[in-house]
CSV table of C-alpha atoms in Angstrom, one decimal:
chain,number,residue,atom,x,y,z
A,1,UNK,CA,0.0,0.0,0.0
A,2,UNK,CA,2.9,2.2,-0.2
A,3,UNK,CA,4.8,3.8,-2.7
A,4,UNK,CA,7.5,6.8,-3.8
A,5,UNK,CA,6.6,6.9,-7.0
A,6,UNK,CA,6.2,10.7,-8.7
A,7,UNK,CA,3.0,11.8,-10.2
A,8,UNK,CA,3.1,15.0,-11.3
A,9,UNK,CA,2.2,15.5,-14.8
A,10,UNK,CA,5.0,16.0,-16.7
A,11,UNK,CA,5.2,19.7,-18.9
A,12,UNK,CA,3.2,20.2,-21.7
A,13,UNK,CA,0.7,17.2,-21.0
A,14,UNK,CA,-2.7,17.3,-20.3
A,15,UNK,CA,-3.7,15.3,-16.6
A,16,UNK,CA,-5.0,11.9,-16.7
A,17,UNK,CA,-8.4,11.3,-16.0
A,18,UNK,CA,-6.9,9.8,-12.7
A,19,UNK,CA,-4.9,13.2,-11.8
A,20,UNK,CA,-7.7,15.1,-12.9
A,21,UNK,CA,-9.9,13.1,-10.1
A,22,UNK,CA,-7.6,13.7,-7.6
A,23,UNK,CA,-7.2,17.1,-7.9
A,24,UNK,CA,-11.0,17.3,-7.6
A,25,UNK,CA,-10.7,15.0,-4.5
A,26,UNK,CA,-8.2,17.5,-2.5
A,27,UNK,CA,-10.3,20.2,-3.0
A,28,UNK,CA,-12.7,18.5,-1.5
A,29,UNK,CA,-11.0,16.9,1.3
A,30,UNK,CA,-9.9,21.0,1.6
A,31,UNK,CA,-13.5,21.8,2.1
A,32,UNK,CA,-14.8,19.0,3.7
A,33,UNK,CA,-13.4,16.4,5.1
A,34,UNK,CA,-15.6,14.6,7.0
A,35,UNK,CA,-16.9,12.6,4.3
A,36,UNK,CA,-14.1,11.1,3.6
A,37,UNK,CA,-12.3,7.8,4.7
A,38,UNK,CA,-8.8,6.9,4.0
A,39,UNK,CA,-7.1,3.2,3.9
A,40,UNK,CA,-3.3,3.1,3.8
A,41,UNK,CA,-0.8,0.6,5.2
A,42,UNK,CA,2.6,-0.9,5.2
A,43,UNK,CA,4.0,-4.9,5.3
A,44,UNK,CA,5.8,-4.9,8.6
A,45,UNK,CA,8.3,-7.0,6.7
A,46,UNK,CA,11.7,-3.8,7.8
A,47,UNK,CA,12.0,-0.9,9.2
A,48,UNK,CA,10.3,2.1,7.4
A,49,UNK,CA,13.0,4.6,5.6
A,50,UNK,CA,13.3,8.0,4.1
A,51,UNK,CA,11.2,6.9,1.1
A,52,UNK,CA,8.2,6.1,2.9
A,53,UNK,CA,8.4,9.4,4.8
A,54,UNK,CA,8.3,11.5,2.1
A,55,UNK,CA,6.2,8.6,-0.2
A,56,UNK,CA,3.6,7.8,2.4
A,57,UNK,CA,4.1,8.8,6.1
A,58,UNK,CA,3.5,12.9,5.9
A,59,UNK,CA,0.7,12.5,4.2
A,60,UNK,CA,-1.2,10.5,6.2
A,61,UNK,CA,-0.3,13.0,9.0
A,62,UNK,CA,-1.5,15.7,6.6
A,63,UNK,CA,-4.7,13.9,5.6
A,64,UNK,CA,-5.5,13.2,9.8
A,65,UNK,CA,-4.9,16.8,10.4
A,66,UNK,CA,-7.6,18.3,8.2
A,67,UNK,CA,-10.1,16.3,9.8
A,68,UNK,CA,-10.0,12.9,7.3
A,69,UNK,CA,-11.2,9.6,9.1
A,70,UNK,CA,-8.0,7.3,8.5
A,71,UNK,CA,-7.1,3.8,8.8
A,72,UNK,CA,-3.7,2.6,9.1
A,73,UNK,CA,-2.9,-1.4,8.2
A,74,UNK,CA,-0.1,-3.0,9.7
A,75,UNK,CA,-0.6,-6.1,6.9
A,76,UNK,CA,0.6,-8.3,9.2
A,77,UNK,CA,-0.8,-11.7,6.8
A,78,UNK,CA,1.0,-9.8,3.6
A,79,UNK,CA,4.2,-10.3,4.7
A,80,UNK,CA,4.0,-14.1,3.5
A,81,UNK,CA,2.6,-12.8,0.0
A,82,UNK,CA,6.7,-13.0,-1.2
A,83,UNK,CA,8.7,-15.2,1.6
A,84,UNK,CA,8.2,-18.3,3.0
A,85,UNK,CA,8.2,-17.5,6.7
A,86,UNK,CA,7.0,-14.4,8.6
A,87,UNK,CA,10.3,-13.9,10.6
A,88,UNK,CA,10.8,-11.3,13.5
A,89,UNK,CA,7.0,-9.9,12.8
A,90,UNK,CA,6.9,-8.7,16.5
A,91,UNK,CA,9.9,-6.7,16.3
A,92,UNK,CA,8.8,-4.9,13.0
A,93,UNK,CA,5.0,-4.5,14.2
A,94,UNK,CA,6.4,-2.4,17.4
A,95,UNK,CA,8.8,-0.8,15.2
A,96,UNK,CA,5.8,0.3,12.4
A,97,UNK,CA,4.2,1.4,16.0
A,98,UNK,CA,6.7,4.0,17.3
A,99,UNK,CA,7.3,5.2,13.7
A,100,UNK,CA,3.7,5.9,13.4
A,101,UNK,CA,3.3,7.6,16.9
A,102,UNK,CA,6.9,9.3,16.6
A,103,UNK,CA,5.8,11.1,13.3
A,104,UNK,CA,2.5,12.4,14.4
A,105,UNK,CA,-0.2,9.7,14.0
A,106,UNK,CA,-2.8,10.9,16.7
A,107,UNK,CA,-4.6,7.6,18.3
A,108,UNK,CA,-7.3,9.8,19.2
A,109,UNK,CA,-8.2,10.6,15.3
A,110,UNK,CA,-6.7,7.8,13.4
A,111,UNK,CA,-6.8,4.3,13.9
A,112,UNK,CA,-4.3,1.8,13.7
A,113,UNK,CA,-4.3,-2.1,13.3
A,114,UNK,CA,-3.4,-5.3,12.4
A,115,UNK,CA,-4.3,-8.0,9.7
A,116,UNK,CA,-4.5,-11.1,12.2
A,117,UNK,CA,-6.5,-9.0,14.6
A,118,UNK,CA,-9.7,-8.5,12.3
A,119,UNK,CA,-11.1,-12.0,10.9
A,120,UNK,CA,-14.0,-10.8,9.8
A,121,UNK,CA,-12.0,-8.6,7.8
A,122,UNK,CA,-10.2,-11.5,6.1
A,123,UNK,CA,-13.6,-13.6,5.5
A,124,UNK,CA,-14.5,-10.8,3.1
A,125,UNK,CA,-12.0,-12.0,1.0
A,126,UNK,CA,-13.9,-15.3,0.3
A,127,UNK,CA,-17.0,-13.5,-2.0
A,128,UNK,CA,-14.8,-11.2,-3.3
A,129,UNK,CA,-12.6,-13.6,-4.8
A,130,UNK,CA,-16.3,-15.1,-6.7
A,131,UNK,CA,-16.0,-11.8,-8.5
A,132,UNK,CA,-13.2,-11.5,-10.4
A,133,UNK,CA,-11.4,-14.0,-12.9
A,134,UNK,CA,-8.1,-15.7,-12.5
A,135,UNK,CA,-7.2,-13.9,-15.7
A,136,UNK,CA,-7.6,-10.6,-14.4
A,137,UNK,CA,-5.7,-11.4,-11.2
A,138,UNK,CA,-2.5,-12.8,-13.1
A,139,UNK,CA,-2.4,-9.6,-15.2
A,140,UNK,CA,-2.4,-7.3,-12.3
A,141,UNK,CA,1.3,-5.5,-13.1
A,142,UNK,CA,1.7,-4.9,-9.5
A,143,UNK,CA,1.6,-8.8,-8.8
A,144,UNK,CA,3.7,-9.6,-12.0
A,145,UNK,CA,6.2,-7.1,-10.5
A,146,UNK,CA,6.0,-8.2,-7.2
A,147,UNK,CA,6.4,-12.1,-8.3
A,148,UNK,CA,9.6,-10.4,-10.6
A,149,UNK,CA,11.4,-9.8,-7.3
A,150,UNK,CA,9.9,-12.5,-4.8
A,151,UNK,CA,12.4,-14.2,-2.1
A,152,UNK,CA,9.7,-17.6,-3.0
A,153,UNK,CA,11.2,-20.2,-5.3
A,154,UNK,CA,7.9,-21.1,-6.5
A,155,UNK,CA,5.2,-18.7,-6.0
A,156,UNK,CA,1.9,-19.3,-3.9
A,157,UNK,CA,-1.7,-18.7,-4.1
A,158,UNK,CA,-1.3,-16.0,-1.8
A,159,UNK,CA,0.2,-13.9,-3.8
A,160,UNK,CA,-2.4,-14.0,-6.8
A,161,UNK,CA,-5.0,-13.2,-4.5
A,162,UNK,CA,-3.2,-10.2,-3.1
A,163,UNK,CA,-5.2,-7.7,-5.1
A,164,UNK,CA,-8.8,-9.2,-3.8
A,165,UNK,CA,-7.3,-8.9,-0.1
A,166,UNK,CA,-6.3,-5.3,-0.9
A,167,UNK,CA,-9.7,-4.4,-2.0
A,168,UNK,CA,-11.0,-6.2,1.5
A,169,UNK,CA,-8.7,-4.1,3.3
A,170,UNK,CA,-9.9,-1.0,1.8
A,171,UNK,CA,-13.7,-1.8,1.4
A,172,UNK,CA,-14.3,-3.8,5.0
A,173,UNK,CA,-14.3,-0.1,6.5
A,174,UNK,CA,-15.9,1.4,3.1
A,175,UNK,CA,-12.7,3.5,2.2
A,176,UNK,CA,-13.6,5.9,-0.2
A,177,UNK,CA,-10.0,8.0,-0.8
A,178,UNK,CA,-7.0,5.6,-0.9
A,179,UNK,CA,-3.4,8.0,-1.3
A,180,UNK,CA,-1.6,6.1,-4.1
A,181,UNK,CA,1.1,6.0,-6.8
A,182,UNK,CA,0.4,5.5,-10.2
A,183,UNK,CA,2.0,2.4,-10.1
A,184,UNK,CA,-0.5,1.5,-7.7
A,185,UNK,CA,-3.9,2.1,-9.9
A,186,UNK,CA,-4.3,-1.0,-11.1
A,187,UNK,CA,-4.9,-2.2,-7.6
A,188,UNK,CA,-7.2,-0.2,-7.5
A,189,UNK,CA,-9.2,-0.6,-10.2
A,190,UNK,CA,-9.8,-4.3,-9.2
A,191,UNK,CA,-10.8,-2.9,-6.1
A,192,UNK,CA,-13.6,-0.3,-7.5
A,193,UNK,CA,-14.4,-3.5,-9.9
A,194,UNK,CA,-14.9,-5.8,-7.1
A,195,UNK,CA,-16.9,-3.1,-5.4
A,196,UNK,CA,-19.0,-2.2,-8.4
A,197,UNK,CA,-19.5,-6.0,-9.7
A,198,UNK,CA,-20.6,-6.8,-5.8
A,199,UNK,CA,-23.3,-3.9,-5.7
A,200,UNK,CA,-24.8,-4.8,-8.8
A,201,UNK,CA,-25.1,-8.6,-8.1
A,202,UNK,CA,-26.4,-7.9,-4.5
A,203,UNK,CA,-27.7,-4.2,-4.3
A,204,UNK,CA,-25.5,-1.3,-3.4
A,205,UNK,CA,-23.1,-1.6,-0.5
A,206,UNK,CA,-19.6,-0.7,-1.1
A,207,UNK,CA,-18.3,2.7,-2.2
A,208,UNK,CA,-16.0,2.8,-5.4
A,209,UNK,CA,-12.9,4.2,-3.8
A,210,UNK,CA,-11.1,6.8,-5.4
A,211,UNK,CA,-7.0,7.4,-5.8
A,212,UNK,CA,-5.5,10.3,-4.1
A,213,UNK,CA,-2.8,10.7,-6.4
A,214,UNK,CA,0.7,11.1,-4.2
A,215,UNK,CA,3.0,13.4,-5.7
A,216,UNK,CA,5.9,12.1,-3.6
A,217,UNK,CA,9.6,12.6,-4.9
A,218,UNK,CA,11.1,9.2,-6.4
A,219,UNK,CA,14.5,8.8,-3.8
A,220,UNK,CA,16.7,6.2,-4.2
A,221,UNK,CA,18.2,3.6,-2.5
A,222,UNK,CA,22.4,3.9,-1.6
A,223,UNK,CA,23.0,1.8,-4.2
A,224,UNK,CA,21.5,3.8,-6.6
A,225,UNK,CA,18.0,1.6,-7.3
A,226,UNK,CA,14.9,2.3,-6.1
A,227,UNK,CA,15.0,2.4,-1.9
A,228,UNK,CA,13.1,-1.0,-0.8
A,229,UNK,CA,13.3,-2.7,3.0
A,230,UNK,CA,14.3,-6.2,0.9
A,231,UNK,CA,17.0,-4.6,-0.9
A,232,UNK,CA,19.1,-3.4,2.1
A,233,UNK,CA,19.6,0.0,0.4
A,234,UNK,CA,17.7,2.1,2.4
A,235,UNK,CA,18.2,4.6,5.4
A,236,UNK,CA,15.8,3.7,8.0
A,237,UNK,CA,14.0,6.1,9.9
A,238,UNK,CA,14.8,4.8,13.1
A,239,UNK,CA,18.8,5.0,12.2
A,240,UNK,CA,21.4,6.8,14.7
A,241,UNK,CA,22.7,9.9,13.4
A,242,UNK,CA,26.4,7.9,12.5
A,243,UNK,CA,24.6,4.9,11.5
A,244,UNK,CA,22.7,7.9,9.3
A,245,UNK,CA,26.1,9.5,8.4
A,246,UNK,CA,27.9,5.8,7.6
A,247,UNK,CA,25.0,4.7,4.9
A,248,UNK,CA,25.0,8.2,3.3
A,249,UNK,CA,28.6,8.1,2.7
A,250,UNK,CA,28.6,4.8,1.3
A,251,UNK,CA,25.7,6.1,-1.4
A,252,UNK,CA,26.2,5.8,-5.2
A,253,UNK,CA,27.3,8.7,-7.1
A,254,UNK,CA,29.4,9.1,-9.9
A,255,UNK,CA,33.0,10.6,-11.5
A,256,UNK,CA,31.5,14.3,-12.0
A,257,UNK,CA,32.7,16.5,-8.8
A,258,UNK,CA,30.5,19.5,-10.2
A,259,UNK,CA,27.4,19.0,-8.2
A,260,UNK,CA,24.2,19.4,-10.1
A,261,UNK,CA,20.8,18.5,-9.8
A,262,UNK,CA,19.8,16.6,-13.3
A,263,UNK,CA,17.8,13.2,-12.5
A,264,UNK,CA,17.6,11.9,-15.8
A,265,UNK,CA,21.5,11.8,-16.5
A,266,UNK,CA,22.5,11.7,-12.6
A,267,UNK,CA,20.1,9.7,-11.1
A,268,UNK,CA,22.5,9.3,-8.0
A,269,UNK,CA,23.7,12.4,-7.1
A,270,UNK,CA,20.4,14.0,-7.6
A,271,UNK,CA,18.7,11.8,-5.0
A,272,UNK,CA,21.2,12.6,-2.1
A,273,UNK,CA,20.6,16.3,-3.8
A,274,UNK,CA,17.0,15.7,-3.9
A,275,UNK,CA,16.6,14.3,-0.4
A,276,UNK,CA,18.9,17.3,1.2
A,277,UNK,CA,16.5,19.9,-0.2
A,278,UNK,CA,13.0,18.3,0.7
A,279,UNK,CA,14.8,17.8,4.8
A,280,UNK,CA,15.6,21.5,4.1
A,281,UNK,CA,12.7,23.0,2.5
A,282,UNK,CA,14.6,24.1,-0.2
A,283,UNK,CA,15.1,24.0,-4.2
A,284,UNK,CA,17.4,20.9,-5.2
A,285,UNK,CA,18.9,23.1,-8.0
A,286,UNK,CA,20.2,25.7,-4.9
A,287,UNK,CA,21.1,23.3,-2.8
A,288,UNK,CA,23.3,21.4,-6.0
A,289,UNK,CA,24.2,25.0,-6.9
A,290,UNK,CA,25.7,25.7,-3.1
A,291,UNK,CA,27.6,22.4,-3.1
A,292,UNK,CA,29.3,23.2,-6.7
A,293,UNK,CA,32.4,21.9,-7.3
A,294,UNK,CA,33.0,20.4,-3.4
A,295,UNK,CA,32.1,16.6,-4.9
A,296,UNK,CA,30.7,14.4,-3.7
A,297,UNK,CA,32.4,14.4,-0.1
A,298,UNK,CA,30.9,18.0,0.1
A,299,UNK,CA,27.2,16.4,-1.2
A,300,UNK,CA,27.3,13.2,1.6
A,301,UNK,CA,27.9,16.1,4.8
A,302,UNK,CA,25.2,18.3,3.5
A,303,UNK,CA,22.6,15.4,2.8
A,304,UNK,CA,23.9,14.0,6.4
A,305,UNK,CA,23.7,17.1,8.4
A,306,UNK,CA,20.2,17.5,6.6
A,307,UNK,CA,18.8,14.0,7.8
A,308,UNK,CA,20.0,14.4,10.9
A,309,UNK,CA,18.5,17.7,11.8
A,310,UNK,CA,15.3,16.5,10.4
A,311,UNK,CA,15.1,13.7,11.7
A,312,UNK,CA,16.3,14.6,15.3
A,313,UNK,CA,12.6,16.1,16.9
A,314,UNK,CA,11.2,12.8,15.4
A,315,UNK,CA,14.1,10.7,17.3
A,316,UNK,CA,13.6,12.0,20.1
A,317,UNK,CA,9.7,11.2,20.5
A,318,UNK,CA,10.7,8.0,19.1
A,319,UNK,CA,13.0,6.9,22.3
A,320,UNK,CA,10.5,8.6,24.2
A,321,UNK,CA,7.6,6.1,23.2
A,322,UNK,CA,9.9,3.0,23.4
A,323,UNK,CA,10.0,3.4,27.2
A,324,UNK,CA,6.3,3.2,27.4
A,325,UNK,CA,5.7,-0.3,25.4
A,326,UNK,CA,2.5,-1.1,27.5
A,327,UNK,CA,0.8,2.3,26.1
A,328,UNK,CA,1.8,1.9,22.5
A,329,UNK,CA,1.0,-1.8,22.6
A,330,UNK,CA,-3.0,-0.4,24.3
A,331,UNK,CA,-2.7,2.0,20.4
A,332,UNK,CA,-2.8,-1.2,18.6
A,333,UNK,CA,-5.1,-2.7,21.0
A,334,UNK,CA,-8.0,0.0,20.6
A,335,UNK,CA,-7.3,-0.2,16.8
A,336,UNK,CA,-7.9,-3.7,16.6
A,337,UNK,CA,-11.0,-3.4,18.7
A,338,UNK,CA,-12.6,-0.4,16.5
A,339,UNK,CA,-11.5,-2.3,13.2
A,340,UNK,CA,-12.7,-5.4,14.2
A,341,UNK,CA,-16.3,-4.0,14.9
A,342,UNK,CA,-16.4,-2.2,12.0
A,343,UNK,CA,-15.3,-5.6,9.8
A,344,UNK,CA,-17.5,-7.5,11.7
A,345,UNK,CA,-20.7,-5.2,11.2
A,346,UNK,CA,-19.6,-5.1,7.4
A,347,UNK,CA,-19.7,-8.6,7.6
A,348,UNK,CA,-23.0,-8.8,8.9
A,349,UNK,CA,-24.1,-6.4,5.6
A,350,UNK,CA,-22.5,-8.8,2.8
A,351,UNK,CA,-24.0,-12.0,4.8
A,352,UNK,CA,-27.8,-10.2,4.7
A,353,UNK,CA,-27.1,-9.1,0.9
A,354,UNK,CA,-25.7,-12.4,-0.6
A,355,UNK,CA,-28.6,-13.9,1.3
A,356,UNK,CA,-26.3,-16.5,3.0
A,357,UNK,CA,-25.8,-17.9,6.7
A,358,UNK,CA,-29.6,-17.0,8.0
């Protein structure tokens, strides 16, 4: 349910239908929020990085502060969609936890929980799965992408019906905004198709969830590649400030000691540019400009002392809540509780429309 992937329309295009929709849906969620329910998420498979905070994590902040109603997924049964074993889930479930609490997710407006908690979340799975066709599972590009780089030398079942769980996760609270990537539309889609093929076979029920287009920066990874938990190339959020400073200087750049800010032709260099500016607030051409001819020894302090002053309020409320694990083990608790009524009552409404278990 995450992603870093840019949006914005490139120059001299028209929008997509999609961005068009999404710029209609902030305006809304501008004017009125209240309306509005938002399903996002993360595998608790690694410790969540610099990409997700500037793909994912403020935004979901953003979205809870003007007044949106939204769910946060720990996908706890995901995590076995591309490995064989769910190893250290405990540790990476209290990690997700004082990530989410350290960077502003209020428990009092937004509600947080697990996959494993919720069965009647999970049982929705079972009709939705009678709506759509093997075919149009297979052909999901998100699946064939995710089955590209799975740690599974053979693939299971699981991972085909990824796409009907997603649109269970999103649809068992009636999620009508889901923040997204355009990689990430074709989930979607199946989602609003399993929605739409389920009201008109049993009578209107589900909403048809739209995509709140993110238009996060791409960052990459040290090694130059996108930034990804299973590629070990990323710079977690919980990090030290040297174990900060010692991945950022071991980060791909290249021979050019004129620093400039030029994606397409230095893709590596212009991320650490790139990630400098967006911790300062500032263009990534000054920010190249200011560095000039210092190389790339003079790029690695700036994008360092950057991070690190970022990230320090955020570390610090971070330590703070890992002295307290009975209260931020009671956040997931309540969300569980709340999420599991809600999937349970939803339930209820797909049992009484299908006609089944009287």
């Amino acid at each position: 349910m995450t992603t870093t992937t840019t949006t914005a329309t490139a120059p001299g295009t028209a929008p997509t239908p999609a961005e068009r929709r999404s710029a209609e849906l902030e305006q809304q969620l501008a004017q009125d929020p209240a309306p509005f329910r938002v399903l996002t998420g993360d595998r608790p498979t690694g410790p969540l990085h610099l990409g997700h905070y500037f793909g994912t994590l403020r935004n979901r902040v953003r979205l809870q502060d003007l007044g949106v109603d939204v769910f946060v997924l720990i996908a706890d049964y995901q995590v076995l969609t591309d490995r064989d074993t769910a190893e250290r889930l405990g540790e990476y479930t209290d990690g997700l936890l004082l990530d989410y609490l350290a960077l502003g997710i209020d428990p009092a407006r937004s509600t947080v929980f697990n996959h494993s908690a919720v069965p009647a979340l999970n049982q929705l799975l079972l009709p939705f799965l009678s709506l759509v066709s093997v075919a149009e599972l297979g052909r999901n590009p998100t699946v064939k992408d995710e089955i590209a780089h799975s740690r599974q030398s053979a693939v299971s079942g699981l991972m085909y019906t990824y796409p009907a769980h997603q649109a269970a996760d999103i649809l068992f609270c009636k999620g009508n905004v889901v923040p997204v990537g355009q990689d990430q539309l074709p989930h979607l889609e199946l989602t609003r198709t399993i929605a739409r093929r389920f009201n008109e076979r049993y009578g209107h029920l589900f909403p048809e969830p739209d995509a709140l287009l993110s238009a996060a920066p791409l960052l990459l990874g040290t090694d130059g590649t996108k930034m990804s938990k299973s590629r070990a190339n990323s710079i977690p959020l919980g990090a030290t400030a040297d174990e900060t400073a010692r991945l950022i200087r071991g980060a791909t750049t290249d021979a050019d000691r004129h620093i400039t800010y030029d994606p397409d032709t230095r893709p590596g260099v212009s991320s650490l540019v790139l990630l400098a500016a967006l911790c300062l607030e500032r263009d990534p051409h000054e920010v190249a400009a200011e560095i000039g001819d210092g190389g790339a020894a003079a790029l690695k302090r700036t994008v360092t002392d950057a991070v690190n002053s970022h990230l320090a309020p955020f570390r610090d409320r971070r330590a703070e809540y890992a002295t307290d694990p009975a209260y931020v083990r009671s956040v997931l608790r309540a969300g569980n509780e709340r999420a599991d009524a809600l999937a349970e009552a939803t339930l209820a409404e797909v049992r009484e429309a299908m006609g089944t278990f009287r």
